[in-house]
Tab-separated table of C-alpha atoms in Angstrom:
chain	number	residue	atom	x	y	z
A	1	MET	CA	94.279	110.917	81.824
A	2	ILE	CA	93.770	110.350	78.143
A	3	GLN	CA	91.214	107.795	77.736
A	4	TYR	CA	92.451	105.024	74.710
A	5	SER	CA	90.167	102.839	72.696
A	6	ASN	CA	92.567	100.004	72.141
A	7	LEU	CA	94.908	100.125	75.432
A	8	LYS	CA	94.600	100.652	78.944
A	9	TYR	CA	97.627	102.035	80.937
A	10	GLU	CA	98.533	102.930	84.463
A	11	VAL	CA	101.515	103.991	86.683
A	12	LYS	CA	102.264	102.381	89.821
A	13	ASP	CA	105.686	102.197	91.908
A	14	SER	CA	107.379	103.926	89.104
A	15	ILE	CA	106.367	101.206	86.388
A	16	GLY	CA	104.141	101.987	83.663
A	17	TYR	CA	102.062	99.259	82.660
A	18	ILE	CA	100.623	99.122	78.938
A	19	ILE	CA	97.918	96.579	77.952
A	20	ILE	CA	96.687	96.149	74.687
A	21	ASP	CA	93.179	95.645	75.090
A	22	ARG	CA	91.305	94.247	71.869
A	23	GLU	CA	90.787	90.940	73.632
A	24	PRO	CA	87.818	89.596	71.209
A	25	GLN	CA	90.341	90.264	68.213
A	26	MET	CA	93.104	88.663	70.190
A	27	ASN	CA	94.735	91.683	70.898
A	28	ALA	CA	95.624	92.502	66.996
A	29	LEU	CA	97.370	95.324	65.793
A	30	ASN	CA	95.401	97.593	64.008
A	31	GLN	CA	96.352	101.368	62.957
A	32	GLU	CA	94.350	102.914	65.642
A	33	THR	CA	96.360	100.758	68.337
A	34	LEU	CA	99.703	101.766	66.704
A	35	ASP	CA	98.889	105.305	67.147
A	36	GLU	CA	97.749	104.822	70.835
A	37	LEU	CA	100.849	102.657	71.401
A	38	GLN	CA	102.814	105.648	69.756
A	39	GLU	CA	101.208	108.326	71.999
A	40	ILE	CA	101.785	106.249	75.493
A	41	PHE	CA	105.301	105.411	74.473
A	42	LYS	CA	105.894	109.250	73.966
A	43	GLN	CA	104.335	109.995	77.167
A	44	PHE	CA	106.245	107.251	79.494
A	45	ASN	CA	109.561	107.734	77.906
A	46	ALA	CA	109.071	111.648	78.818
A	47	ASP	CA	107.715	110.862	82.502
A	48	ASN	CA	110.296	111.252	84.921
A	49	HIS	CA	108.019	109.292	87.615
A	50	VAL	CA	108.116	106.225	85.120
A	51	ARG	CA	111.467	104.279	85.456
A	52	GLY	CA	110.502	100.896	83.434
A	53	ILE	CA	107.588	99.758	81.664
A	54	ILE	CA	105.720	96.537	81.370
A	55	LEU	CA	103.826	95.763	78.178
A	56	THR	CA	101.277	92.760	77.835
A	57	GLY	CA	97.870	91.828	76.237
A	58	ALA	CA	94.418	91.687	78.009
A	59	GLY	CA	93.308	88.320	78.951
A	60	HIS	CA	94.884	85.119	79.012
A	61	LYS	CA	94.970	83.951	75.253
A	62	ALA	CA	96.873	86.425	73.675
A	63	PHE	CA	99.807	88.872	73.730
A	64	VAL	CA	99.346	90.198	70.465
A	65	ALA	CA	98.267	87.673	67.747
A	66	GLY	CA	99.584	89.704	65.087
A	67	ALA	CA	98.373	92.714	62.814
A	68	ASP	CA	94.977	93.153	61.758
A	69	ILE	CA	94.914	91.626	58.500
A	70	LYS	CA	91.418	93.033	57.651
A	71	GLU	CA	93.235	96.369	57.127
A	72	PHE	CA	95.730	94.908	54.928
A	73	THR	CA	92.929	94.028	51.834
A	74	ASP	CA	93.107	97.724	50.353
A	75	LEU	CA	96.394	99.145	50.822
A	76	SER	CA	98.296	100.069	47.648
A	77	VAL	CA	102.037	98.947	47.636
A	78	VAL	CA	103.076	102.712	48.624
A	79	GLN	CA	100.633	102.459	51.574
A	80	ALA	CA	102.011	99.140	52.614
A	81	ARG	CA	105.569	100.179	52.497
A	82	TRP	CA	104.782	103.066	54.798
A	83	LEU	CA	102.911	100.792	56.946
A	84	SER	CA	106.132	99.142	57.738
A	85	GLU	CA	108.308	102.211	57.981
A	86	ARG	CA	105.707	103.470	60.975
A	87	GLY	CA	106.256	100.145	62.530
A	88	HIS	CA	110.077	100.368	62.414
A	89	ILE	CA	109.667	104.167	63.666
A	90	ILE	CA	107.453	103.071	66.757
A	91	PHE	CA	109.213	99.840	67.672
A	92	THR	CA	112.796	101.104	66.910
A	93	ASP	CA	112.585	104.727	68.169
A	94	LEU	CA	109.978	104.580	70.994
A	95	ILE	CA	110.119	100.917	72.374
A	96	GLU	CA	113.832	99.845	71.785
A	97	GLY	CA	114.993	103.235	72.221
A	98	ALA	CA	113.110	103.767	75.174
A	99	PRO	CA	115.737	105.173	77.984
A	100	LYS	CA	114.113	102.779	80.711
A	101	PRO	CA	114.128	99.419	80.620
A	102	VAL	CA	110.716	97.831	78.747
A	103	ILE	CA	109.658	94.425	79.687
A	104	ALA	CA	107.229	92.158	77.029
A	105	ALA	CA	105.091	89.985	79.566
A	106	ILE	CA	103.978	87.636	76.908
A	107	ASN	CA	100.874	85.785	78.372
A	108	GLY	CA	99.820	83.831	75.264
A	109	TYR	CA	100.055	83.987	71.468
A	110	ALA	CA	102.662	86.490	70.188
A	111	LEU	CA	102.333	86.249	66.403
A	112	GLY	CA	103.594	88.408	63.414
A	113	GLY	CA	103.682	91.873	64.666
A	114	GLY	CA	102.952	90.930	68.033
A	115	LEU	CA	106.054	89.066	68.337
A	116	GLU	CA	107.858	92.001	66.368
A	117	MET	CA	106.528	94.069	69.235
A	118	ALA	CA	107.799	91.921	71.827
A	119	LEU	CA	111.262	91.534	70.125
A	120	ALA	CA	111.635	95.315	70.211
A	121	CYS	CA	111.371	95.113	74.074
A	122	HIS	CA	114.475	94.884	75.995
A	123	MET	CA	113.775	91.624	77.981
A	124	ARG	CA	110.986	88.997	77.400
A	125	ILE	CA	109.019	86.953	79.817
A	126	ALA	CA	106.926	84.450	78.724
A	127	SER	CA	103.871	82.460	80.458
A	128	GLU	CA	103.989	79.046	80.052
A	129	ASN	CA	101.168	78.814	77.555
A	130	ALA	CA	102.919	81.256	75.339
A	131	LYS	CA	103.531	80.422	71.440
A	132	MET	CA	105.683	82.655	69.224
A	133	GLY	CA	105.798	82.781	65.436
A	134	LEU	CA	106.122	84.933	62.415
A	135	PRO	CA	103.763	83.585	59.847
A	136	GLU	CA	103.894	86.180	57.370
A	137	VAL	CA	104.883	84.186	54.549
A	138	SER	CA	101.710	81.834	54.611
A	139	LEU	CA	100.075	85.475	53.776
A	140	GLY	CA	102.827	86.175	50.879
A	141	LEU	CA	104.406	88.156	52.612
A	142	ILE	CA	107.362	88.744	54.932
A	143	PRO	CA	107.731	90.306	58.456
A	144	GLY	CA	107.414	94.101	57.916
A	145	TYR	CA	108.245	95.709	61.648
A	146	GLY	CA	111.564	94.567	62.145
A	147	GLY	CA	111.263	90.837	62.555
A	148	THR	CA	113.703	89.787	59.846
A	149	GLN	CA	116.625	91.862	61.530
A	150	ARG	CA	115.950	91.762	65.621
A	151	LEU	CA	115.154	87.867	65.437
A	152	PRO	CA	118.348	86.804	63.589
A	153	ALA	CA	120.447	88.976	65.926
A	154	LEU	CA	118.625	87.481	69.320
A	155	ILE	CA	118.728	83.920	67.999
A	156	GLY	CA	121.063	83.667	65.437
A	157	LYS	CA	120.615	83.329	61.536
A	158	GLY	CA	119.865	79.720	60.961
A	159	PRO	CA	117.271	79.489	63.807
A	160	ALA	CA	115.479	82.834	62.607
A	161	MET	CA	115.553	81.464	59.016
A	162	GLN	CA	113.575	78.482	60.100
A	163	MET	CA	111.001	80.275	62.025
A	164	ILE	CA	110.465	82.764	59.488
A	165	LEU	CA	110.421	80.630	56.375
A	166	THR	CA	108.329	77.709	57.635
A	167	GLY	CA	105.877	80.310	59.272
A	168	ASP	CA	105.666	77.572	62.168
A	169	MET	CA	104.619	78.444	65.938
A	170	ILE	CA	107.257	77.639	68.762
A	171	ASP	CA	106.197	77.022	72.443
A	172	ALA	CA	107.367	78.803	75.382
A	173	GLN	CA	110.064	76.282	76.497
A	174	LYS	CA	111.522	76.418	72.863
A	175	ALA	CA	111.564	80.124	72.847
A	176	TYR	CA	113.418	79.878	76.243
A	177	GLU	CA	115.793	77.353	74.863
A	178	ILE	CA	116.740	79.191	71.588
A	179	GLY	CA	117.163	82.901	73.571
A	180	LEU	CA	114.053	84.212	72.620
A	181	VAL	CA	112.698	84.670	75.959
A	182	ASN	CA	114.560	85.340	78.947
A	183	GLU	CA	112.498	83.459	81.197
A	184	VAL	CA	109.234	81.207	81.338
A	185	VAL	CA	106.890	81.332	84.486
A	186	PRO	CA	103.465	80.422	85.130
A	187	GLN	CA	100.892	82.958	83.570
A	188	GLU	CA	99.515	83.739	87.328
A	189	LYS	CA	103.112	84.724	88.287
A	190	LEU	CA	103.802	86.435	84.723
A	191	ILE	CA	103.416	90.296	86.123
A	192	GLY	CA	104.768	89.571	89.446
A	193	ARG	CA	108.144	88.233	87.805
A	194	ALA	CA	108.262	91.470	85.494
A	195	GLU	CA	107.713	93.504	88.503
A	196	GLU	CA	110.576	91.832	90.535
A	197	ILE	CA	113.000	92.120	87.592
A	198	LEU	CA	112.294	96.092	87.105
A	199	GLN	CA	112.166	96.429	90.867
A	200	LYS	CA	115.635	95.447	91.013
A	201	ILE	CA	117.019	97.564	88.277
A	202	PHE	CA	115.449	100.394	89.950
A	203	THR	CA	118.243	99.832	92.890
A	204	ARG	CA	120.726	100.733	90.415
A	205	SER	CA	122.053	103.974	88.894
A	206	ARG	CA	119.768	105.513	86.789
A	207	VAL	CA	121.506	107.253	84.615
A	208	ALA	CA	123.835	104.055	84.078
A	209	VAL	CA	120.788	102.074	83.345
A	210	ALA	CA	119.728	104.371	80.567
A	211	SER	CA	123.489	104.536	79.091
A	212	ALA	CA	123.878	100.584	78.768
A	213	ILE	CA	120.436	100.487	77.255
A	214	ASP	CA	121.657	102.792	74.742
A	215	ALA	CA	125.291	101.369	74.453
A	216	ILE	CA	123.573	97.795	73.988
A	217	ASN	CA	121.323	99.136	71.356
A	218	ALA	CA	124.202	100.607	69.383
A	219	ALA	CA	125.531	97.333	68.847
A	220	GLY	CA	123.003	96.597	66.809
A	221	ASP	CA	122.459	99.866	64.575
A	222	LYS	CA	124.825	100.341	61.390
A	223	ARG	CA	124.301	103.945	61.891
A	224	ARG	CA	126.407	103.905	65.159
A	225	ASP	CA	129.983	102.596	66.363
A	226	GLY	CA	128.886	100.542	69.082
A	227	SER	CA	132.100	100.344	70.483
A	228	LYS	CA	132.849	103.802	70.277
A	229	VAL	CA	129.520	104.588	72.215
A	230	GLU	CA	130.455	102.587	74.801
A	231	MET	CA	134.059	103.957	75.241
A	232	ASP	CA	132.627	107.545	75.125
A	233	THR	CA	129.756	106.561	77.799
A	234	PHE	CA	132.042	104.692	80.283
A	235	GLY	CA	134.243	107.839	80.385
A	236	HIS	CA	131.479	110.181	80.854
A	237	LEU	CA	129.798	108.570	83.485
A	238	PHE	CA	133.103	108.953	85.443
A	239	GLY	CA	131.958	112.645	85.977
A	240	THR	CA	128.496	111.646	87.327
A	241	ASP	CA	127.197	111.699	90.906
A	242	ASP	CA	125.930	108.429	90.339
A	243	PHE	CA	129.742	107.301	90.003
A	244	LYS	CA	130.983	108.739	92.910
A	245	GLU	CA	128.163	107.371	95.098
A	246	GLY	CA	128.489	103.826	93.562
A	247	VAL	CA	132.236	103.955	94.101
A	248	SER	CA	132.140	105.373	97.829
A	249	ALA	CA	129.148	102.860	98.763
A	250	PHE	CA	131.624	100.025	97.379
A	251	LEU	CA	134.719	101.177	99.570
A	252	GLU	CA	132.675	101.825	102.768
A	253	LYS	CA	130.805	98.441	102.184
A	254	ARG	CA	126.981	100.023	102.091
A	255	THR	CA	124.151	100.029	99.758
A	256	PRO	CA	124.664	103.095	97.490
A	257	LYS	CA	121.875	105.513	97.639
A	258	PHE	CA	121.189	106.552	93.825
A	259	PRO	CA	119.009	109.462	93.038
A	260	LEU	CA	115.147	108.543	92.557
């Protein structure tokens, strides 16, 4: 197994676990961490034994408390533009575009690039102590890893404007109320709850789950016609063995047995 400097990972019960492991730095995203995230998501996305992914941070204080600002000081305009583009590629193609469900288990501060990474995940579960925000305007910047695009799509333009323009943090309960996170649970139950959700998804058709992720993502992709993707995929699934098994099981009043 590859040993990474800034993250830990394992596969257990069909779940791929990714832990950002820079606890003294509040799990901040430096360039090396982005490199490693790119590699581990490529690996997990291609691994047929991994059916879902949980992404979290080490310790009890931070999921990811932003980018590593020390790396910003010497960047040129061109380098900064490439940094943003690279973040978009990793978060969009490998996390949001993963063909299997990715859950962000937000175990503390999720700020800046950390919240943007959580936004790229398909679902977000937060611990009660979690705090979230996009404070980039306080640095004379804006979110650069997709935050200005994903946050309005998730919670609405007005609330997203307020969060981004003030740079204020919100707590887990507020995040739940505005639809930023799916659930809020005690920290000791955070990973267990994410596992429960994935294990339930694993009882469903694998091909249908991957197709649903793709169709939902198409809704926010200006390069694709989401309605056409849905119609084409709906029709395609009628020709699959999973569809035949699902309908037979329904008519026979039994639990379907989909391929693992």
